[in-house]
Amino acid sequence: MTPDLDGRVALITGGTRGIGLATGLALAEHGAGVVLTHAWGSVPDEEVAARFRERRLRPPLVIQADVGRAEDTVALLGQLARQVEHVDVFVSNASTATAPRSLQDYDERALLQSISRGAWPLVAYARGLRDTFGVWPRHLVAISSDGPDAFSFRYDFAAAAKSVLETLVRYLSWHLRDENVTINAIRSRAVRTASFEAQFGGRLVETAARYASEDRFVEAEDVADAVVGLCSGLMDAVNGQVLTVDRGTAFDDNLMRLFDARRVIPG
């Protein structure tokens, strides 16, 4: 059964590149009208629109709005009220975090800012949409990562923010239980995007290709397809969950696989 999102409007933060853009394209492929936000200095609006045109999709509404600035959120909601009648899907994707190099870089203010930009927008935007349109978005999706459970270099504060984000998803599902809303988080393994390279540096991809399986990475489109599924109405029994997109590789990505790959295990 093919999901049909015709007539629905989806708002995606950090939507002009990477996972956000892939999600916008996937939702538009299934008929949704798409609103993409970005912070200053992101991909040019015309370049984003061209990605939709080349697939013969309805062009998105692109709005500059930094999720970490309350005034930007207010302005965004005001513009939405003038240009769309409702928002049915909200995907909280944009996040930024300080990347400490050592324990000496641990700073309380930096940690709180990372949570403010990486977790709190889920609540601020969802509640703002409710106040603006008089109803909660039918589907809320938070984009997380495997950071809370797996070590990544300089990902300390980002992982903490993702942990808070996932906790909020679980509790919001309880608070919204009578509001006809489903809310879930999607974790993924590493996705090779501009944000990934900015966080870890391009050399990590080279190292992973040399020592780890190519399946260590997933594609932005894999995450986007999971978002479509959660927003399709076909998975509404799934609520308050943290779902992992990893093609099943978490099961065998261990020392035993490395042994097998190097033919250490007889067979």
mmCIF file of N, CA and C in Angstrom, residues 131-256:
data_model
loop_
_atom_site.group_PDB
_atom_site.id
_atom_site.type_symbol
_atom_site.label_atom_id
_atom_site.label_comp_id
_atom_site.label_asym_id
_atom_site.label_seq_id
_atom_site.Cartn_x
_atom_site.Cartn_y
_atom_site.Cartn_z
ATOM 1 N N ASP A 131 -0.829 26.488 19.028
ATOM 2 C CA ASP A 131 -1.368 27.814 19.344
ATOM 3 C C ASP A 131 -1.752 28.573 18.077
ATOM 4 N N THR A 132 -1.002 28.376 17.006
ATOM 5 C CA THR A 132 -1.251 29.111 15.763
ATOM 6 C C THR A 132 -2.468 28.590 15.022
ATOM 7 N N PHE A 133 -2.619 27.270 14.937
ATOM 8 C CA PHE A 133 -3.679 26.670 14.122
ATOM 9 C C PHE A 133 -4.811 26.063 14.943
ATOM 10 N N GLY A 134 -4.667 26.093 16.257
ATOM 11 C CA GLY A 134 -5.747 25.590 17.113
ATOM 12 C C GLY A 134 -5.772 24.089 17.273
ATOM 13 N N VAL A 135 -4.800 23.392 16.693
ATOM 14 C CA VAL A 135 -4.756 21.934 16.786
ATOM 15 C C VAL A 135 -3.308 21.483 16.658
ATOM 16 N N TRP A 136 -2.971 20.406 17.350
ATOM 17 C CA TRP A 136 -1.623 19.866 17.247
ATOM 18 C C TRP A 136 -1.404 19.236 15.874
ATOM 19 N N PRO A 137 -0.180 19.230 15.363
ATOM 20 C CA PRO A 137 0.096 18.438 14.168
ATOM 21 C C PRO A 137 -0.255 16.973 14.433
ATOM 22 N N ARG A 138 -0.805 16.321 13.431
ATOM 23 C CA ARG A 138 -1.246 14.925 13.613
ATOM 24 C C ARG A 138 -0.057 13.997 13.862
ATOM 25 N N HIS A 139 1.065 14.282 13.226
ATOM 26 C CA HIS A 139 2.246 13.433 13.383
ATOM 27 C C HIS A 139 3.468 14.288 13.713
ATOM 28 N N LEU A 140 4.164 13.909 14.763
ATOM 29 C CA LEU A 140 5.399 14.567 15.185
ATOM 30 C C LEU A 140 6.525 13.549 15.112
ATOM 31 N N VAL A 141 7.615 13.938 14.477
ATOM 32 C CA VAL A 141 8.774 13.040 14.354
ATOM 33 C C VAL A 141 10.027 13.809 14.737
ATOM 34 N N ALA A 142 10.799 13.254 15.651
ATOM 35 C CA ALA A 142 12.068 13.856 16.069
ATOM 36 C C ALA A 142 13.218 13.033 15.492
ATOM 37 N N ILE A 143 14.169 13.694 14.869
ATOM 38 C CA ILE A 143 15.326 12.996 14.295
ATOM 39 C C ILE A 143 16.439 12.945 15.332
ATOM 40 N N SER A 144 16.755 11.737 15.773
ATOM 41 C CA SER A 144 17.785 11.524 16.780
ATOM 42 C C SER A 144 18.984 10.827 16.140
ATOM 43 N N SER A 145 19.796 10.160 16.942
ATOM 44 C CA SER A 145 20.959 9.425 16.443
ATOM 45 C C SER A 145 21.279 8.335 17.450
ATOM 46 N N ASP A 146 22.275 7.506 17.124
ATOM 47 C CA ASP A 146 22.665 6.477 18.086
ATOM 48 C C ASP A 146 23.674 7.015 19.099
ATOM 49 N N GLY A 147 23.855 8.336 19.121
ATOM 50 C CA GLY A 147 24.818 8.963 20.030
ATOM 51 C C GLY A 147 24.647 8.637 21.499
ATOM 52 N N PRO A 148 23.399 8.565 22.023
ATOM 53 C CA PRO A 148 23.251 8.260 23.452
ATOM 54 C C PRO A 148 23.772 6.877 23.843
ATOM 55 N N ASP A 149 23.867 5.945 22.892
ATOM 56 C CA ASP A 149 24.252 4.573 23.222
ATOM 57 C C ASP A 149 25.584 4.134 22.626
ATOM 58 N N ALA A 150 26.182 4.962 21.774
ATOM 59 C CA ALA A 150 27.430 4.564 21.118
ATOM 60 C C ALA A 150 28.391 5.750 21.105
ATOM 61 N N PHE A 151 29.623 5.506 21.473
ATOM 62 C CA PHE A 151 30.601 6.590 21.551
ATOM 63 C C PHE A 151 30.928 7.145 20.175
ATOM 64 N N SER A 152 30.954 8.459 20.088
ATOM 65 C CA SER A 152 31.434 9.158 18.905
ATOM 66 C C SER A 152 32.315 10.310 19.366
ATOM 67 N N PHE A 153 33.444 10.482 18.715
ATOM 68 C CA PHE A 153 34.415 11.491 19.111
ATOM 69 C C PHE A 153 33.821 12.884 19.035
ATOM 70 N N ARG A 154 33.948 13.662 20.127
ATOM 71 C CA ARG A 154 33.506 15.049 20.234
ATOM 72 C C ARG A 154 31.978 15.185 20.125
ATOM 73 N N TYR A 155 31.246 14.109 20.391
ATOM 74 C CA TYR A 155 29.798 14.124 20.265
ATOM 75 C C TYR A 155 29.115 14.205 21.634
ATOM 76 N N ASP A 156 29.880 14.525 22.673
ATOM 77 C CA ASP A 156 29.394 14.479 24.049
ATOM 78 C C ASP A 156 28.088 15.246 24.243
ATOM 79 N N PHE A 157 28.101 16.537 23.889
ATOM 80 C CA PHE A 157 26.936 17.384 24.147
ATOM 81 C C PHE A 157 25.811 17.103 23.159
ATOM 82 N N ALA A 158 26.157 16.765 21.934
ATOM 83 C CA ALA A 158 25.128 16.401 20.961
ATOM 84 C C ALA A 158 24.404 15.147 21.419
ATOM 85 N N ALA A 159 25.153 14.171 21.930
ATOM 86 C CA ALA A 159 24.536 12.940 22.425
ATOM 87 C C ALA A 159 23.639 13.221 23.619
ATOM 88 N N ALA A 160 24.073 14.115 24.489
ATOM 89 C CA ALA A 160 23.242 14.484 25.643
ATOM 90 C C ALA A 160 21.941 15.118 25.181
ATOM 91 N N ALA A 161 22.032 16.000 24.177
ATOM 92 C CA ALA A 161 20.823 16.640 23.648
ATOM 93 C C ALA A 161 19.888 15.615 23.020
ATOM 94 N N LYS A 162 20.440 14.633 22.294
ATOM 95 C CA LYS A 162 19.613 13.597 21.680
ATOM 96 C C LYS A 162 18.945 12.735 22.751
ATOM 97 N N SER A 163 19.639 12.494 23.836
ATOM 98 C CA SER A 163 19.048 11.729 24.931
ATOM 99 C C SER A 163 17.855 12.466 25.531
ATOM 100 N N VAL A 164 18.017 13.774 25.719
ATOM 101 C CA VAL A 164 16.904 14.592 26.209
ATOM 102 C C VAL A 164 15.751 14.571 25.208
ATOM 103 N N LEU A 165 16.084 14.691 23.933
ATOM 104 C CA LEU A 165 15.065 14.676 22.882
ATOM 105 C C LEU A 165 14.240 13.393 22.936
ATOM 106 N N GLU A 166 14.896 12.261 23.053
ATOM 107 C CA GLU A 166 14.185 10.985 23.085
ATOM 108 C C GLU A 166 13.321 10.856 24.338
ATOM 109 N N THR A 167 13.821 11.373 25.451
ATOM 110 C CA THR A 167 13.022 11.347 26.680
ATOM 111 C C THR A 167 11.768 12.205 26.528
ATOM 112 N N LEU A 168 11.906 13.371 25.911
ATOM 113 C CA LEU A 168 10.740 14.231 25.684
ATOM 114 C C LEU A 168 9.715 13.545 24.787
ATOM 115 N N VAL A 169 10.179 12.828 23.776
ATOM 116 C CA VAL A 169 9.260 12.105 22.891
ATOM 117 C C VAL A 169 8.401 11.135 23.700
ATOM 118 N N ARG A 170 9.028 10.387 24.573
ATOM 119 C CA ARG A 170 8.289 9.402 25.358
ATOM 120 C C ARG A 170 7.259 10.075 26.271
ATOM 121 N N TYR A 171 7.657 11.143 26.925
ATOM 122 C CA TYR A 171 6.733 11.801 27.845
ATOM 123 C C TYR A 171 5.650 12.588 27.105
ATOM 124 N N LEU A 172 6.004 13.179 25.973
ATOM 125 C CA LEU A 172 4.994 13.895 25.194
ATOM 126 C C LEU A 172 3.922 12.945 24.675
ATOM 127 N N SER A 173 4.303 11.712 24.361
ATOM 128 C CA SER A 173 3.289 10.758 23.901
ATOM 129 C C SER A 173 2.237 10.536 24.977
ATOM 130 N N TRP A 174 2.641 10.600 26.235
ATOM 131 C CA TRP A 174 1.681 10.456 27.340
ATOM 132 C C TRP A 174 0.841 11.724 27.480
ATOM 133 N N HIS A 175 1.488 12.885 27.438
ATOM 134 C CA HIS A 175 0.751 14.144 27.597
ATOM 135 C C HIS A 175 -0.238 14.372 26.453
ATOM 136 N N LEU A 176 0.081 13.867 25.265
ATOM 137 C CA LEU A 176 -0.760 14.090 24.089
ATOM 138 C C LEU A 176 -1.666 12.897 23.780
ATOM 139 N N ARG A 177 -1.820 12.005 24.731
ATOM 140 C CA ARG A 177 -2.554 10.759 24.483
ATOM 141 C C ARG A 177 -4.007 10.988 24.094
ATOM 142 N N ASP A 178 -4.590 12.117 24.476
ATOM 143 C CA ASP A 178 -5.989 12.402 24.147
ATOM 144 C C ASP A 178 -6.136 13.425 23.029
ATOM 145 N N GLU A 179 -5.036 13.729 22.343
ATOM 146 C CA GLU A 179 -5.046 14.794 21.332
ATOM 147 C C GLU A 179 -4.973 14.275 19.889
ATOM 148 N N ASN A 180 -5.123 12.976 19.685
ATOM 149 C CA ASN A 180 -5.046 12.391 18.342
ATOM 150 C C ASN A 180 -3.719 12.726 17.661
ATOM 151 N N VAL A 181 -2.643 12.551 18.415
ATOM 152 C CA VAL A 181 -1.289 12.851 17.937
ATOM 153 C C VAL A 181 -0.424 11.610 18.127
ATOM 154 N N THR A 182 0.396 11.296 17.131
ATOM 155 C CA THR A 182 1.441 10.292 17.327
ATOM 156 C C THR A 182 2.786 10.998 17.267
ATOM 157 N N ILE A 183 3.670 10.617 18.162
ATOM 158 C CA ILE A 183 4.998 11.229 18.227
ATOM 159 C C ILE A 183 6.026 10.130 18.435
ATOM 160 N N ASN A 184 7.053 10.148 17.610
ATOM 161 C CA ASN A 184 8.112 9.152 17.682
ATOM 162 C C ASN A 184 9.453 9.790 17.338
ATOM 163 N N ALA A 185 10.507 9.104 17.719
ATOM 164 C CA ALA A 185 11.860 9.533 17.359
ATOM 165 C C ALA A 185 12.480 8.490 16.444
ATOM 166 N N ILE A 186 13.291 8.943 15.518
ATOM 167 C CA ILE A 186 14.020 8.048 14.626
ATOM 168 C C ILE A 186 15.511 8.212 14.888
ATOM 169 N N ARG A 187 16.131 7.124 15.296
ATOM 170 C CA ARG A 187 17.578 7.069 15.378
ATOM 171 C C ARG A 187 18.122 6.524 14.060
ATOM 172 N N SER A 188 19.296 6.944 13.701
ATOM 173 C CA SER A 188 19.949 6.303 12.559
ATOM 174 C C SER A 188 21.426 6.159 12.867
ATOM 175 N N ARG A 189 22.044 5.250 12.179
ATOM 176 C CA ARG A 189 23.492 5.210 12.201
ATOM 177 C C ARG A 189 23.990 6.406 11.399
ATOM 178 N N ALA A 190 25.273 6.563 11.293
ATOM 179 C CA ALA A 190 25.838 7.760 10.670
ATOM 180 C C ALA A 190 25.353 7.920 9.229
ATOM 181 N N VAL A 191 25.011 9.152 8.877
ATOM 182 C CA VAL A 191 24.611 9.519 7.522
ATOM 183 C C VAL A 191 25.636 10.522 7.011
ATOM 184 N N ARG A 192 26.212 10.251 5.853
ATOM 185 C CA ARG A 192 27.268 11.127 5.329
ATOM 186 C C ARG A 192 26.662 12.388 4.728
ATOM 187 N N THR A 193 26.544 13.402 5.539
ATOM 188 C CA THR A 193 25.998 14.682 5.123
ATOM 189 C C THR A 193 27.012 15.773 5.422
ATOM 190 N N ALA A 194 26.683 16.991 4.997
ATOM 191 C CA ALA A 194 27.568 18.127 5.306
ATOM 192 C C ALA A 194 27.677 18.322 6.814
ATOM 193 N N SER A 195 26.580 18.102 7.520
ATOM 194 C CA SER A 195 26.598 18.240 8.978
ATOM 195 C C SER A 195 27.509 17.193 9.614
ATOM 196 N N PHE A 196 27.484 15.985 9.066
ATOM 197 C CA PHE A 196 28.349 14.925 9.584
ATOM 198 C C PHE A 196 29.816 15.313 9.428
ATOM 199 N N GLU A 197 30.182 15.803 8.256
ATOM 200 C CA GLU A 197 31.572 16.193 8.026
ATOM 201 C C GLU A 197 31.972 17.384 8.881
ATOM 202 N N ALA A 198 31.018 18.305 9.095
ATOM 203 C CA ALA A 198 31.328 19.458 9.944
ATOM 204 C C ALA A 198 31.570 19.018 11.385
ATOM 205 N N GLN A 199 30.847 17.990 11.838
ATOM 206 C CA GLN A 199 30.976 17.510 13.207
ATOM 207 C C GLN A 199 32.251 16.690 13.401
ATOM 208 N N PHE A 200 32.538 15.794 12.439
ATOM 209 C CA PHE A 200 33.610 14.818 12.653
ATOM 210 C C PHE A 200 34.802 14.978 11.715
ATOM 211 N N GLY A 201 34.623 15.721 10.617
ATOM 212 C CA GLY A 201 35.708 15.855 9.656
ATOM 213 C C GLY A 201 35.654 14.774 8.587
ATOM 214 N N GLY A 202 36.084 15.113 7.393
ATOM 215 C CA GLY A 202 36.008 14.200 6.264
ATOM 216 C C GLY A 202 36.864 12.959 6.414
ATOM 217 N N ARG A 203 37.906 13.013 7.215
ATOM 218 C CA ARG A 203 38.809 11.870 7.337
ATOM 219 C C ARG A 203 38.143 10.685 8.017
ATOM 220 N N LEU A 204 37.080 10.946 8.804
ATOM 221 C CA LEU A 204 36.396 9.839 9.464
ATOM 222 C C LEU A 204 35.766 8.896 8.438
ATOM 223 N N VAL A 205 35.221 9.474 7.361
ATOM 224 C CA VAL A 205 34.626 8.644 6.311
ATOM 225 C C VAL A 205 35.689 7.739 5.699
ATOM 226 N N GLU A 206 36.879 8.285 5.455
ATOM 227 C CA GLU A 206 37.968 7.491 4.890
ATOM 228 C C GLU A 206 38.376 6.372 5.850
ATOM 229 N N THR A 207 38.446 6.695 7.132
ATOM 230 C CA THR A 207 38.823 5.691 8.126
ATOM 231 C C THR A 207 37.779 4.584 8.204
ATOM 232 N N ALA A 208 36.504 4.981 8.174
ATOM 233 C CA ALA A 208 35.434 3.993 8.236
ATOM 234 C C ALA A 208 35.474 3.066 7.028
ATOM 235 N N ALA A 209 35.758 3.625 5.858
ATOM 236 C CA ALA A 209 35.824 2.816 4.647
ATOM 237 C C ALA A 209 36.975 1.808 4.716
ATOM 238 N N ARG A 210 37.995 2.162 5.452
ATOM 239 C CA ARG A 210 39.177 1.294 5.526
ATOM 240 C C ARG A 210 39.017 0.185 6.558
ATOM 241 N N TYR A 211 38.402 0.511 7.698
ATOM 242 C CA TYR A 211 38.377 -0.437 8.801
ATOM 243 C C TYR A 211 36.996 -1.009 9.128
ATOM 244 N N ALA A 212 35.954 -0.392 8.625
ATOM 245 C CA ALA A 212 34.608 -0.838 8.979
ATOM 246 C C ALA A 212 33.814 -1.184 7.731
ATOM 247 N N SER A 213 32.678 -1.800 7.937
ATOM 248 C CA SER A 213 31.805 -2.146 6.820
ATOM 249 C C SER A 213 31.156 -0.895 6.245
ATOM 250 N N GLU A 214 30.902 -0.909 4.933
ATOM 251 C CA GLU A 214 30.205 0.201 4.290
ATOM 252 C C GLU A 214 28.806 0.373 4.887
ATOM 253 N N ASP A 215 28.264 -0.711 5.422
ATOM 254 C CA ASP A 215 26.934 -0.645 6.028
ATOM 255 C C ASP A 215 26.926 0.145 7.333
ATOM 256 N N ARG A 216 28.110 0.565 7.781
ATOM 257 C CA ARG A 216 28.161 1.407 8.987
ATOM 258 C C ARG A 216 27.409 2.705 8.756
ATOM 259 N N PHE A 217 27.277 3.104 7.482
ATOM 260 C CA PHE A 217 26.538 4.314 7.137
ATOM 261 C C PHE A 217 25.181 3.939 6.540
ATOM 262 N N VAL A 218 24.205 4.803 6.758
ATOM 263 C CA VAL A 218 22.922 4.678 6.072
ATOM 264 C C VAL A 218 22.735 5.930 5.223
ATOM 265 N N GLU A 219 21.795 5.877 4.318
ATOM 266 C CA GLU A 219 21.532 7.012 3.449
ATOM 267 C C GLU A 219 20.456 7.907 4.046
ATOM 268 N N ALA A 220 20.512 9.189 3.710
ATOM 269 C CA ALA A 220 19.484 10.121 4.178
ATOM 270 C C ALA A 220 18.102 9.657 3.728
ATOM 271 N N GLU A 221 18.039 9.041 2.550
ATOM 272 C CA GLU A 221 16.753 8.561 2.020
ATOM 273 C C GLU A 221 16.175 7.437 2.869
ATOM 274 N N ASP A 222 17.037 6.657 3.532
ATOM 275 C CA ASP A 222 16.548 5.602 4.420
ATOM 276 C C ASP A 222 15.766 6.208 5.585
ATOM 277 N N VAL A 223 16.321 7.267 6.156
ATOM 278 C CA VAL A 223 15.654 7.946 7.258
ATOM 279 C C VAL A 223 14.361 8.600 6.763
ATOM 280 N N ALA A 224 14.427 9.208 5.578
ATOM 281 C CA ALA A 224 13.246 9.872 5.010
ATOM 282 C C ALA A 224 12.100 8.885 4.806
ATOM 283 N N ASP A 225 12.413 7.693 4.322
ATOM 284 C CA ASP A 225 11.374 6.692 4.111
ATOM 285 C C ASP A 225 10.721 6.285 5.431
ATOM 286 N N ALA A 226 11.517 6.223 6.491
ATOM 287 C CA ALA A 226 10.960 5.896 7.808
ATOM 288 C C ALA A 226 10.011 6.997 8.286
ATOM 289 N N VAL A 227 10.371 8.251 8.012
ATOM 290 C CA VAL A 227 9.496 9.363 8.377
ATOM 291 C C VAL A 227 8.165 9.254 7.633
ATOM 292 N N VAL A 228 8.219 8.967 6.339
ATOM 293 C CA VAL A 228 7.000 8.816 5.544
ATOM 294 C C VAL A 228 6.109 7.737 6.146
ATOM 295 N N GLY A 229 6.721 6.614 6.514
ATOM 296 C CA GLY A 229 5.944 5.536 7.110
ATOM 297 C C GLY A 229 5.240 5.964 8.384
ATOM 298 N N LEU A 230 5.953 6.679 9.247
ATOM 299 C CA LEU A 230 5.363 7.108 10.508
ATOM 300 C C LEU A 230 4.263 8.146 10.312
ATOM 301 N N CYS A 231 4.326 8.893 9.221
ATOM 302 C CA CYS A 231 3.347 9.955 8.979
ATOM 303 C C CYS A 231 2.241 9.533 8.017
ATOM 304 N N SER A 232 2.275 8.295 7.586
ATOM 305 C CA SER A 232 1.336 7.834 6.560
ATOM 306 C C SER A 232 -0.032 7.480 7.099
ATOM 307 N N GLY A 233 -0.131 7.282 8.420
ATOM 308 C CA GLY A 233 -1.364 6.783 9.002
ATOM 309 C C GLY A 233 -1.381 5.276 9.109
ATOM 310 N N LEU A 234 -0.444 4.619 8.445
ATOM 311 C CA LEU A 234 -0.383 3.159 8.467
ATOM 312 C C LEU A 234 0.326 2.632 9.709
ATOM 313 N N MET A 235 1.006 3.522 10.446
ATOM 314 C CA MET A 235 1.775 3.092 11.620
ATOM 315 C C MET A 235 1.341 3.839 12.875
ATOM 316 N N ASP A 236 0.090 4.259 12.928
ATOM 317 C CA ASP A 236 -0.353 5.076 14.058
ATOM 318 C C ASP A 236 -0.408 4.307 15.377
ATOM 319 N N ALA A 237 -0.311 2.980 15.327
ATOM 320 C CA ALA A 237 -0.233 2.211 16.564
ATOM 321 C C ALA A 237 1.138 2.351 17.217
ATOM 322 N N VAL A 238 2.110 2.872 16.454
ATOM 323 C CA VAL A 238 3.455 3.113 16.984
ATOM 324 C C VAL A 238 3.485 4.525 17.550
ATOM 325 N N ASN A 239 3.687 4.653 18.847
ATOM 326 C CA ASN A 239 3.632 5.977 19.483
ATOM 327 C C ASN A 239 4.556 6.013 20.693
ATOM 328 N N GLY A 240 5.282 7.123 20.823
ATOM 329 C CA GLY A 240 6.192 7.275 21.953
ATOM 330 C C GLY A 240 7.415 6.381 21.866
ATOM 331 N N GLN A 241 7.785 5.982 20.647
ATOM 332 C CA GLN A 241 8.872 5.030 20.466
ATOM 333 C C GLN A 241 10.122 5.698 19.885
ATOM 334 N N VAL A 242 11.243 5.057 20.102
ATOM 335 C CA VAL A 242 12.502 5.454 19.482
ATOM 336 C C VAL A 242 12.885 4.327 18.532
ATOM 337 N N LEU A 243 12.765 4.573 17.243
ATOM 338 C CA LEU A 243 12.984 3.555 16.218
ATOM 339 C C LEU A 243 14.360 3.739 15.589
ATOM 340 N N THR A 244 15.049 2.648 15.341
ATOM 341 C CA THR A 244 16.394 2.708 14.792
ATOM 342 C C THR A 244 16.407 2.323 13.320
ATOM 343 N N VAL A 245 17.008 3.173 12.505
ATOM 344 C CA VAL A 245 17.204 2.896 11.081
ATOM 345 C C VAL A 245 18.676 2.550 10.893
ATOM 346 N N ASP A 246 18.962 1.274 10.685
ATOM 347 C CA ASP A 246 20.370 0.861 10.555
ATOM 348 C C ASP A 246 20.553 -0.338 9.639
ATOM 349 N N ARG A 247 19.486 -0.735 8.927
ATOM 350 C CA ARG A 247 19.540 -1.903 8.032
ATOM 351 C C ARG A 247 19.941 -3.172 8.771
ATOM 352 N N GLY A 248 19.723 -3.181 10.069
ATOM 353 C CA GLY A 248 20.023 -4.379 10.844
ATOM 354 C C GLY A 248 21.476 -4.563 11.204
ATOM 355 N N THR A 249 22.320 -3.609 10.896
ATOM 356 C CA THR A 249 23.761 -3.812 11.084
ATOM 357 C C THR A 249 24.196 -3.730 12.539
ATOM 358 N N ALA A 250 23.364 -3.179 13.417
ATOM 359 C CA ALA A 250 23.757 -3.107 14.824
ATOM 360 C C ALA A 250 23.978 -4.504 15.398
ATOM 361 N N PHE A 251 23.303 -5.493 14.834
ATOM 362 C CA PHE A 251 23.415 -6.859 15.349
ATOM 363 C C PHE A 251 24.803 -7.445 15.114
ATOM 364 N N ASP A 252 25.364 -7.200 13.935
ATOM 365 C CA ASP A 252 26.622 -7.870 13.612
ATOM 366 C C ASP A 252 27.818 -6.929 13.511
ATOM 367 N N ASP A 253 27.639 -5.671 13.868
ATOM 368 C CA ASP A 253 28.755 -4.728 13.811
ATOM 369 C C ASP A 253 29.559 -4.846 15.098
ATOM 370 N N ASN A 254 30.378 -5.861 15.189
ATOM 371 C CA ASN A 254 31.126 -6.120 16.406
ATOM 372 C C ASN A 254 32.451 -6.810 16.073
ATOM 373 N N LEU A 255 33.176 -7.200 17.102
ATOM 374 C CA LEU A 255 34.484 -7.815 16.898
ATOM 375 C C LEU A 255 34.373 -9.114 16.108
ATOM 376 N N MET A 256 33.288 -9.868 16.308
ATOM 377 C CA MET A 256 33.125 -11.132 15.595
ATOM 378 C C MET A 256 33.027 -10.903 14.089
#
